[in-house]
mmCIF file of C-alpha atoms and ligand atoms in Angstrom:
data_model
loop_
_atom_site.group_PDB
_atom_site.id
_atom_site.type_symbol
_atom_site.label_atom_id
_atom_site.label_comp_id
_atom_site.label_asym_id
_atom_site.label_seq_id
_atom_site.Cartn_x
_atom_site.Cartn_y
_atom_site.Cartn_z
ATOM 1 C CA MET H 121 -0.107 0.376 -0.037
ATOM 2 C CA ILE H 122 2.547 2.757 1.402
ATOM 3 C CA ARG H 123 5.097 1.622 -1.433
ATOM 4 C CA GLN H 124 2.353 2.220 -4.395
ATOM 5 C CA LYS H 125 1.533 5.548 -2.578
ATOM 6 C CA LEU H 126 5.252 6.739 -3.206
ATOM 7 C CA ARG H 127 5.151 5.401 -6.361
ATOM 8 C CA GLY H 128 5.229 8.732 -8.752
ATOM 9 C CA GLY H 129 7.167 11.061 -6.414
ATOM 10 C CA PHE H 130 9.670 12.450 -6.522
ATOM 11 C CA VAL H 131 13.005 13.454 -4.477
ATOM 12 C CA VAL H 132 13.653 17.046 -2.869
ATOM 13 C CA TYR H 133 16.290 18.192 -0.422
ATOM 14 C CA CYS H 134 15.943 20.715 2.167
ATOM 15 C CA PRO H 135 17.994 23.238 2.960
ATOM 16 C CA MET H 136 20.068 21.168 5.256
ATOM 17 C CA GLY H 137 20.798 18.255 1.975
ATOM 18 C CA CYS H 138 18.389 16.039 3.905
ATOM 19 C CA LYS H 139 17.279 13.582 0.845
ATOM 20 C CA ILE H 140 13.157 14.122 1.063
ATOM 21 C CA ARG H 141 11.101 12.034 -1.081
ATOM 22 C CA VAL H 142 7.677 13.771 -1.791
ATOM 23 C CA SER H 143 4.390 13.147 -4.188
ATOM 24 C CA GLU H 144 2.777 14.867 -6.547
ATOM 25 C CA ARG H 145 0.028 16.013 -4.558
ATOM 26 C CA HIS H 146 2.772 18.064 -1.822
ATOM 27 C CA ARG H 147 3.737 20.758 -4.990
ATOM 28 C CA GLY H 148 3.584 24.140 -4.111
ATOM 29 C CA ARG H 149 3.658 23.433 -0.331
ATOM 30 C CA THR H 150 5.797 23.571 2.615
ATOM 31 C CA GLY H 151 6.940 20.868 5.303
ATOM 32 C CA LYS H 152 9.224 20.315 7.522
ATOM 33 C CA CYS H 153 12.217 18.402 7.274
ATOM 34 C CA PRO H 154 11.355 14.951 8.849
ATOM 35 C CA ARG H 155 15.039 14.300 9.821
ATOM 36 C CA CYS H 156 16.483 17.466 10.762
ATOM 37 C CA GLY H 157 13.084 19.694 10.759
ATOM 38 C CA SER H 158 14.301 22.422 8.577
ATOM 39 C CA PRO H 159 11.377 23.775 6.789
ATOM 40 C CA PHE H 160 11.515 22.956 2.897
ATOM 41 C CA PHE H 161 9.293 23.759 -0.145
ATOM 42 C CA VAL H 162 7.941 21.662 -2.646
ATOM 43 C CA PRO H 163 8.434 23.282 -6.144
ATOM 44 C CA LEU H 164 5.604 24.013 -8.645
ATOM 45 C CA LYS H 165 5.457 21.900 -11.505
ATOM 46 C CA PRO H 166 7.020 24.371 -14.201
ATOM 47 C CA VAL H 167 3.666 25.631 -16.467
ATOM 48 C CA ARG H 168 4.519 26.262 -19.832
ATOM 49 C CA LYS H 169 2.889 29.878 -20.541
ATOM 50 C CA THR H 170 0.371 30.598 -23.580
ATOM 51 C CA GLU H 171 1.403 33.403 -26.015
ATOM 52 C CA ALA H 172 -0.531 36.026 -24.391
ATOM 53 C CA GLU H 173 0.625 35.140 -20.544
ATOM 54 C CA THR H 174 4.132 35.520 -21.475
ATOM 55 C CA ALA H 175 3.470 38.852 -23.022
ATOM 56 C CA GLU H 176 1.466 39.794 -20.020
ATOM 57 C CA ALA H 177 4.784 38.678 -17.855
ATOM 58 C CA ALA H 178 6.993 41.167 -19.802
ATOM 59 C CA ALA H 179 4.742 44.170 -18.589
ATOM 60 C CA PRO H 180 5.448 43.476 -15.116
ATOM 61 C CA PRO H 181 3.354 45.615 -12.163
ATOM 62 C CA PRO H 182 5.705 48.603 -10.691
ATOM 63 C CA GLU H 183 8.423 46.546 -8.637
ATOM 64 C CA PRO H 184 8.141 47.849 -4.933
ATOM 65 C CA GLY H 185 10.175 50.145 -3.674
ATOM 66 C CA VAL H 186 11.380 51.651 -7.297
ATOM 67 C CA PHE H 187 10.501 55.089 -7.844
ATOM 68 C CA GLY H 188 11.623 56.355 -11.753
ATOM 69 C CA LYS H 189 15.157 55.145 -11.802
ATOM 70 C CA TRP H 190 15.091 55.322 -7.948
ATOM 71 C CA ARG H 191 15.004 51.711 -6.346
ATOM 72 C CA GLY H 192 15.843 49.784 -3.679
ATOM 73 C CA TRP H 193 14.123 51.821 -1.071
ATOM 74 C CA MET H 194 14.626 51.612 2.600
ATOM 75 C CA GLU H 195 13.065 53.767 5.168
ATOM 76 C CA ASN H 196 14.728 54.670 8.535
ATOM 77 C CA VAL H 197 17.916 54.282 8.310
ATOM 78 C CA HIS H 198 20.471 55.531 10.669
ATOM 79 C CA LEU H 199 22.792 58.149 9.578
ATOM 80 C CA HIS H 200 25.391 59.565 12.386
ATOM 81 C CA ALA H 201 27.089 62.685 11.756
ATOM 82 C CA VAL H 202 30.210 62.715 13.940
ATOM 83 C CA VAL H 203 32.725 65.072 14.801
ATOM 84 C CA PRO H 204 35.861 63.055 15.655
ATOM 85 C CA GLN H 205 36.850 66.025 18.108
ATOM 86 C CA LYS H 206 33.758 65.203 19.916
ATOM 87 C CA LEU H 207 33.199 61.616 20.055
ATOM 88 C CA LYS H 208 33.388 59.722 22.770
ATOM 89 C CA ILE H 209 34.747 56.253 22.610
ATOM 90 C CA LYS H 210 31.880 54.606 24.710
ATOM 91 C CA ALA H 211 29.884 51.651 23.787
ATOM 92 C CA ASP H 212 26.149 52.572 22.600
ATOM 93 C CA SER H 213 27.367 56.384 22.733
ATOM 94 C CA LEU H 214 26.459 57.238 18.859
ATOM 95 C CA LEU H 215 23.557 54.770 19.368
ATOM 96 C CA LYS H 216 20.864 57.158 19.776
ATOM 97 C CA ASP H 217 22.546 59.820 18.304
ATOM 98 C CA PHE H 218 21.730 59.503 14.777
ATOM 99 C CA GLN H 219 19.018 61.324 12.151
ATOM 100 C CA ALA H 220 16.368 58.693 10.237
ATOM 101 C CA VAL H 221 16.294 58.630 6.814
ATOM 102 C CA ASP H 222 15.339 56.894 3.495
ATOM 103 C CA LEU H 223 17.666 55.691 1.269
ATOM 104 C CA ALA H 224 17.619 54.563 -2.926
ATOM 105 C CA PHE H 225 19.996 53.939 -5.153
ATOM 106 C CA SER H 226 20.230 54.795 -9.227
ATOM 107 C CA GLU H 227 22.917 54.576 -11.671
ATOM 108 C CA ASP H 228 23.584 58.035 -9.847
ATOM 109 C CA GLY H 229 24.527 56.818 -6.812
ATOM 110 C CA LEU H 230 23.345 56.437 -3.476
ATOM 111 C CA LEU H 231 20.686 58.912 -2.356
ATOM 112 C CA LEU H 232 19.469 59.864 1.322
ATOM 113 C CA VAL H 233 16.628 61.507 2.208
ATOM 114 C CA THR H 234 15.620 63.344 5.607
ATOM 115 C CA LEU H 235 12.130 63.781 5.398
ATOM 116 C CA VAL H 236 11.772 65.858 8.955
ATOM 117 C CA THR H 237 14.369 67.216 10.504
ATOM 118 C CA ALA H 238 13.664 66.445 14.158
ATOM 119 C CA ALA H 239 11.232 64.628 16.277
ATOM 120 C CA GLY H 240 9.299 68.232 16.803
ATOM 121 C CA LEU H 241 7.052 68.978 19.575
ATOM 122 C CA PHE H 242 5.385 65.810 21.084
ATOM 123 C CA GLY H 243 6.714 64.052 18.047
ATOM 124 C CA ALA H 244 4.854 65.972 15.736
ATOM 125 C CA ASN H 245 7.391 66.074 12.537
ATOM 126 C CA GLU H 246 7.668 61.922 12.989
ATOM 127 C CA LYS H 247 3.680 62.315 12.292
ATOM 128 C CA LYS H 248 3.986 64.329 9.065
ATOM 129 C CA LYS H 249 6.551 61.710 7.545
ATOM 130 C CA PRO H 250 4.589 59.246 5.672
ATOM 131 C CA ALA H 251 3.139 62.109 3.894
ATOM 132 C CA VAL H 252 6.775 63.720 3.131
ATOM 133 C CA ARG H 253 7.308 60.131 1.982
ATOM 134 C CA ALA H 254 5.070 59.954 -0.398
ATOM 135 C CA ALA H 255 5.407 63.165 -1.976
ATOM 136 C CA VAL H 256 9.231 62.139 -1.872
ATOM 137 C CA GLN H 257 8.880 59.579 -3.958
ATOM 138 C CA GLN H 258 6.272 60.802 -6.085
ATOM 139 C CA HIS H 259 8.726 63.701 -7.120
ATOM 140 C CA LEU H 260 10.850 60.611 -8.041
ATOM 141 C CA ALA H 261 8.863 59.021 -9.940
ATOM 142 C CA THR H 262 7.647 61.719 -12.175
ATOM 143 C CA VAL H 263 9.349 65.042 -12.309
ATOM 144 C CA GLY H 264 12.377 62.739 -11.557
ATOM 145 C CA LYS H 265 15.471 65.325 -10.737
ATOM 146 C CA LEU H 266 16.492 65.948 -7.432
ATOM 147 C CA ASP H 267 16.076 69.604 -7.690
ATOM 148 C CA GLY H 268 12.928 70.708 -5.738
ATOM 149 C CA LEU H 269 12.716 67.647 -4.047
ATOM 150 C CA PRO H 270 9.841 68.315 -1.052
ATOM 151 C CA ALA H 271 12.288 67.426 2.002
ATOM 152 C CA PRO H 272 14.058 69.302 4.515
ATOM 153 C CA ALA H 273 17.824 68.221 3.346
ATOM 154 C CA GLN H 274 18.973 64.805 0.607
ATOM 155 C CA ARG H 275 22.513 63.690 0.463
ATOM 156 C CA LEU H 276 23.853 62.587 -2.854
ATOM 157 C CA TYR H 277 27.064 59.979 -2.879
ATOM 158 C CA PRO H 278 27.914 59.839 -6.566
ATOM 159 C CA VAL H 279 28.569 56.033 -8.160
ATOM 160 C CA GLU H 280 31.972 57.166 -8.483
ATOM 161 C CA SER H 281 32.315 57.259 -4.801
ATOM 162 C CA LEU H 282 30.356 54.000 -3.931
ATOM 163 C CA LYS H 283 33.728 52.092 -3.911
ATOM 164 C CA GLN H 284 34.911 54.286 -0.496
ATOM 165 C CA PHE H 285 32.464 52.869 1.293
ATOM 166 C CA SER H 286 33.941 51.013 3.935
ATOM 167 C CA MET H 287 32.936 49.342 7.468
ATOM 168 C CA ALA H 288 32.981 51.165 10.650
ATOM 169 C CA GLN H 289 31.749 48.379 12.763
ATOM 170 C CA PRO H 290 32.747 46.134 13.638
ATOM 171 C CA THR H 291 36.141 47.013 12.156
ATOM 172 C CA PRO H 292 38.034 44.245 10.110
ATOM 173 C CA PRO H 293 41.349 43.194 10.950
ATOM 174 C CA ASP H 294 44.295 45.221 9.973
ATOM 175 C CA VAL H 295 42.169 48.477 9.660
ATOM 176 C CA ASP H 296 42.707 51.559 11.981
ATOM 177 C CA SER H 297 39.733 52.274 13.891
ATOM 178 C CA LEU H 298 38.805 55.607 15.266
ATOM 179 C CA PHE H 299 36.654 53.901 17.648
ATOM 180 C CA ALA H 300 39.219 51.306 18.995
ATOM 181 C CA GLY H 301 37.404 48.255 18.291
ATOM 182 C CA VAL H 302 34.474 50.246 20.473
ATOM 183 C CA PRO H 303 30.579 49.223 19.257
ATOM 184 C CA VAL H 304 29.750 53.489 19.753
ATOM 185 C CA PHE H 305 26.839 52.082 17.092
ATOM 186 C CA GLY H 306 25.461 50.118 19.583
ATOM 187 C CA THR H 307 26.347 46.366 20.444
ATOM 188 C CA ASN H 308 26.188 44.415 17.669
ATOM 189 C CA ARG H 309 25.068 46.880 15.238
ATOM 190 C CA ILE H 310 26.602 47.390 11.904
ATOM 191 C CA ALA H 311 27.862 50.870 10.992
ATOM 192 C CA VAL H 312 29.044 51.786 6.975
ATOM 193 C CA LYS H 313 31.707 54.569 6.983
ATOM 194 C CA LEU H 314 30.607 57.093 4.246
ATOM 195 C CA PRO H 315 33.146 59.251 1.901
ATOM 196 C CA LYS H 316 32.862 62.946 2.318
ATOM 197 C CA LEU H 317 30.910 65.165 0.389
ATOM 198 C CA GLY H 318 32.680 68.303 -0.515
ATOM 199 C CA ASP H 319 34.871 69.988 2.474
ATOM 200 C CA GLU H 320 32.298 69.097 5.290
ATOM 201 C CA THR H 321 34.183 68.429 9.043
ATOM 202 C CA ALA H 322 31.490 65.453 10.050
ATOM 203 C CA VAL H 323 32.324 62.186 8.944
ATOM 204 C CA HIS H 324 29.195 60.095 8.223
ATOM 205 C CA TYR H 325 28.320 56.579 8.720
ATOM 206 C CA LEU H 326 25.402 54.625 8.212
ATOM 207 C CA SER H 327 24.266 51.968 10.212
ATOM 208 C CA PHE H 328 21.962 49.155 10.358
ATOM 209 C CA SER H 329 20.480 46.051 11.472
ATOM 210 C CA LEU H 330 21.449 42.490 10.405
ATOM 211 C CA SER H 331 18.410 42.246 8.405
ATOM 212 C CA GLU H 332 19.131 46.167 7.126
ATOM 213 C CA PHE H 333 22.699 45.564 6.577
ATOM 214 C CA ARG H 334 22.050 42.639 4.086
ATOM 215 C CA GLU H 335 19.546 44.427 2.063
ATOM 216 C CA PHE H 336 21.963 47.479 1.691
ATOM 217 C CA THR H 337 24.877 45.743 0.874
ATOM 218 C CA ALA H 338 23.441 44.159 -1.740
ATOM 219 C CA ARG H 339 22.096 47.021 -3.319
ATOM 220 C CA LEU H 340 25.295 48.821 -2.760
ATOM 221 C CA ALA H 341 27.265 46.118 -4.644
ATOM 222 C CA ALA H 342 25.012 46.062 -7.453
ATOM 223 C CA ALA H 343 25.219 49.740 -7.934
ATOM 224 C CA GLY H 344 28.912 49.682 -8.102
ATOM 225 C CA GLY H 345 30.148 49.329 -4.753
ATOM 226 C CA PRO H 346 32.340 47.085 -3.088
ATOM 227 C CA ASP H 347 31.529 43.260 -3.329
ATOM 228 C CA ASN H 348 31.115 41.532 0.359
ATOM 229 C CA LEU H 349 31.497 44.766 2.532
ATOM 230 C CA GLY H 350 31.206 43.018 6.054
ATOM 231 C CA ALA H 351 32.847 39.777 4.203
ATOM 232 C CA ASP H 352 36.673 39.722 6.312
ATOM 233 C CA THR H 353 34.516 40.861 9.434
ATOM 234 C CA ASP H 354 32.415 38.202 11.883
ATOM 235 C CA VAL H 355 28.808 39.437 10.174
ATOM 236 C CA PRO H 356 27.219 36.819 9.133
ATOM 237 C CA LEU H 357 26.304 37.666 5.418
ATOM 238 C CA VAL H 358 24.490 34.863 4.779
ATOM 239 C CA ASP H 359 22.824 32.543 7.350
ATOM 240 C CA ASN H 360 25.228 29.665 8.347
ATOM 241 C CA TYR H 361 24.848 26.622 10.479
ATOM 242 C CA GLN H 362 27.695 24.618 12.862
ATOM 243 C CA THR H 363 25.458 21.504 13.143
ATOM 244 C CA PHE H 364 25.909 18.788 15.481
ATOM 245 C CA LYS H 365 24.416 15.246 16.658
ATOM 246 C CA CYS H 366 22.091 14.969 19.369
ATOM 247 C CA HIS H 367 23.693 12.604 21.947
ATOM 248 C CA TYR H 368 20.952 10.816 22.476
ATOM 249 C CA THR H 369 18.854 10.953 19.717
ATOM 250 C CA ASP H 370 21.156 11.170 16.630
ATOM 251 C CA GLN H 371 19.182 14.437 15.488
ATOM 252 C CA VAL H 372 20.792 17.086 13.810
ATOM 253 C CA VAL H 373 21.068 19.844 16.337
ATOM 254 C CA GLN H 374 21.859 23.500 14.049
ATOM 255 C CA GLU H 375 23.790 26.341 15.765
ATOM 256 C CA LEU H 376 23.321 29.568 14.122
ATOM 257 C CA ILE H 377 26.690 30.919 13.854
ATOM 258 C CA GLY H 378 26.865 34.803 14.611
ATOM 259 C CA LEU H 379 23.785 34.564 16.929
ATOM 260 C CA PRO H 380 24.560 38.297 18.499
ATOM 261 C CA TYR H 381 23.541 39.915 15.433
ATOM 262 C CA TYR H 382 20.737 37.879 15.081
ATOM 263 C CA GLN H 383 19.734 38.519 18.775
ATOM 264 C CA ALA H 384 20.017 41.897 18.266
ATOM 265 C CA ASP H 385 17.388 42.517 14.612
ATOM 266 C CA LYS H 386 13.812 42.195 15.997
ATOM 267 C CA SER H 387 13.023 41.137 12.855
ATOM 268 C CA PHE H 388 14.731 37.231 12.839
ATOM 269 C CA SER H 389 12.960 34.654 15.501
ATOM 270 C CA LEU H 390 15.226 32.158 16.625
ATOM 271 C CA GLN H 391 14.801 28.658 18.640
ATOM 272 C CA LEU H 392 16.070 26.971 20.928
ATOM 273 C CA SER H 393 17.930 24.028 19.503
ATOM 274 C CA GLY H 394 19.728 22.242 22.321
ATOM 275 C CA TRP H 395 22.359 22.479 24.578
ATOM 276 C CA ARG H 396 26.436 21.627 24.615
ATOM 277 C CA CYS H 397 28.453 20.447 27.480
ATOM 278 C CA GLY H 398 30.941 23.302 28.201
ATOM 279 C CA LYS H 399 33.423 20.777 29.608
ATOM 280 C CA CYS H 400 33.334 18.326 26.913
ATOM 281 C CA GLY H 401 31.372 19.540 23.783
ATOM 282 C CA LEU H 402 28.294 17.006 24.156
ATOM 283 C CA VAL H 403 25.333 18.400 21.929
ATOM 284 C CA VAL H 404 22.243 17.235 23.195
ATOM 285 C CA SER H 405 19.097 18.427 21.310
ATOM 286 C CA GLU H 406 16.360 20.672 23.255
ATOM 287 C CA ASP H 407 13.778 17.798 22.873
ATOM 288 C CA ALA H 408 15.951 15.181 24.217
ATOM 289 C CA ARG H 409 17.056 17.299 26.781
ATOM 290 C CA LYS H 410 13.459 17.474 27.905
ATOM 291 C CA LYS H 411 12.522 13.903 27.382
ATOM 292 C CA GLU H 412 15.704 13.372 30.282
ATOM 293 C CA LYS H 413 14.660 16.119 31.666
ATOM 294 C CA ILE H 414 18.208 17.633 32.171
ATOM 295 C CA GLY H 415 18.088 20.666 34.101
ATOM 296 C CA GLY H 416 14.849 19.277 35.337
ATOM 297 C CA LEU H 417 11.692 19.950 32.747
ATOM 298 C CA ASN H 418 12.456 23.468 32.038
ATOM 299 C CA GLY H 419 16.492 23.068 31.892
ATOM 300 C CA LYS H 420 16.498 26.077 34.312
ATOM 301 C CA GLY H 421 18.929 23.784 36.250
ATOM 302 C CA ILE H 422 21.165 22.999 33.141
ATOM 303 C CA ALA H 423 24.319 25.179 34.446
ATOM 304 C CA LYS H 424 24.591 22.343 37.350
ATOM 305 C CA ALA H 425 22.877 19.306 35.678
ATOM 306 C CA VAL H 426 25.407 16.703 35.089
ATOM 307 C CA CYS H 427 26.335 15.639 31.723
ATOM 308 C CA PRO H 428 25.728 12.274 30.564
ATOM 309 C CA LYS H 429 29.283 11.753 28.990
ATOM 310 C CA CYS H 430 31.945 13.447 31.448
ATOM 311 C CA LYS H 431 29.826 13.912 34.566
ATOM 312 C CA GLY H 432 31.188 17.706 34.764
ATOM 313 C CA LYS H 433 28.530 20.236 35.091
ATOM 314 C CA PHE H 434 27.055 21.048 31.726
ATOM 315 C CA GLY H 435 27.156 24.386 32.231
ATOM 316 C CA ASN H 436 24.640 26.835 30.412
ATOM 317 C CA HIS H 437 25.781 26.929 26.644
ATOM 318 C CA PRO H 438 22.267 26.855 24.813
ATOM 319 C CA LEU H 439 22.379 26.346 21.111
ATOM 320 C CA TYR H 440 20.141 28.602 18.624
ATOM 321 C CA SER H 441 18.550 28.322 15.183
ATOM 322 C CA LEU H 442 16.246 30.338 13.483
ATOM 323 C CA ALA H 443 12.546 29.461 13.690
ATOM 324 C CA ALA H 444 10.729 27.724 10.690
ATOM 325 C CA PRO H 445 8.694 30.986 9.484
ATOM 326 C CA ALA H 446 5.068 31.159 10.925
ATOM 327 C CA ALA H 447 2.913 28.423 9.194
ATOM 328 C CA ASN H 448 0.363 29.296 6.908
ATOM 329 C CA PRO H 449 -1.776 26.578 7.996
ATOM 330 C CA THR H 450 -4.276 26.158 4.604
ATOM 331 C CA ALA H 451 -0.790 25.461 3.533
ATOM 332 C CA THR H 452 1.465 22.985 5.178
ATOM 333 C CA PRO H 453 -0.107 19.476 5.241
ATOM 334 C CA ALA H 454 1.806 17.781 7.828
ATOM 335 C CA MET H 455 4.646 16.116 5.631
ATOM 336 C CA PRO H 456 5.487 13.766 4.430
HETATM 337 ZN ZN1 ZN W 51 17.083 18.227 6.581
HETATM 338 ZN ZN1 ZN W 52 30.050 17.121 29.162
#
């Protein structure tokens, strides 16, 4: 019976590379890998398009974030104007010292737009922001020129200056840092130094959360800026895992590399995948820990719990992975 059901099925791979056999009826659906728990997608069948459909596809609807020749619109990125003589070399000293700007790229370079100058009384200017943003985007889409942009301030970094954008936090090894390695832009935020425009005295920086930084550097590279900005630091430019096998179940336990950057960015949701013994490196999945009641039912006592292998104290070394995207109840079958 079962064998017959599987006939006509095909093989897909989960993001961790496990082989999963699925059947035709699973196409277009999301499942959870039975081996490692990673979410995976079963691709739809390639559909042959009619000529009319192909013509329709050739004129796609306006891409989000595109206004005239400006693309990759990002809202409320932190712009810091730093006067080196006034700088306090202290963690987080510039965290709240920024102006929120919107930005976009074109073949002319990078445009930073200040939509409102200050918060205003009781945040009044902040409330005006969406209307000012809409007017600026409308202007770029229709008039096109930066002259007459209906915003209080703008900065254009010409395309030939994009190559000079460089990492400021974290600082790559063997690069002299003005900040002496202190996270002045906020712990586990990422900052990029911008070249000077004209003879201004302040040095300008943009600072980002991890997800913002990934989006920005991809756009920057595509616009002619440096490739792989940040690749020589510990910033995880893509999601990477170290994988372990659970001591009890042989289940794969994933540890996200570069965890502090994810923890500092609210757009990621993390899940506890397991625990590592601080003494011998033994790894136990969270499922197995619960089952074996290491550190009690909820794991609160794990630091003092006895390691099943080395008999030393387990210590408090949680491992985290990215949580599966929120399940869509209509599209998520129990699989396989
Ligand atoms: Zn898997
Ligand atoms: Zn141990």
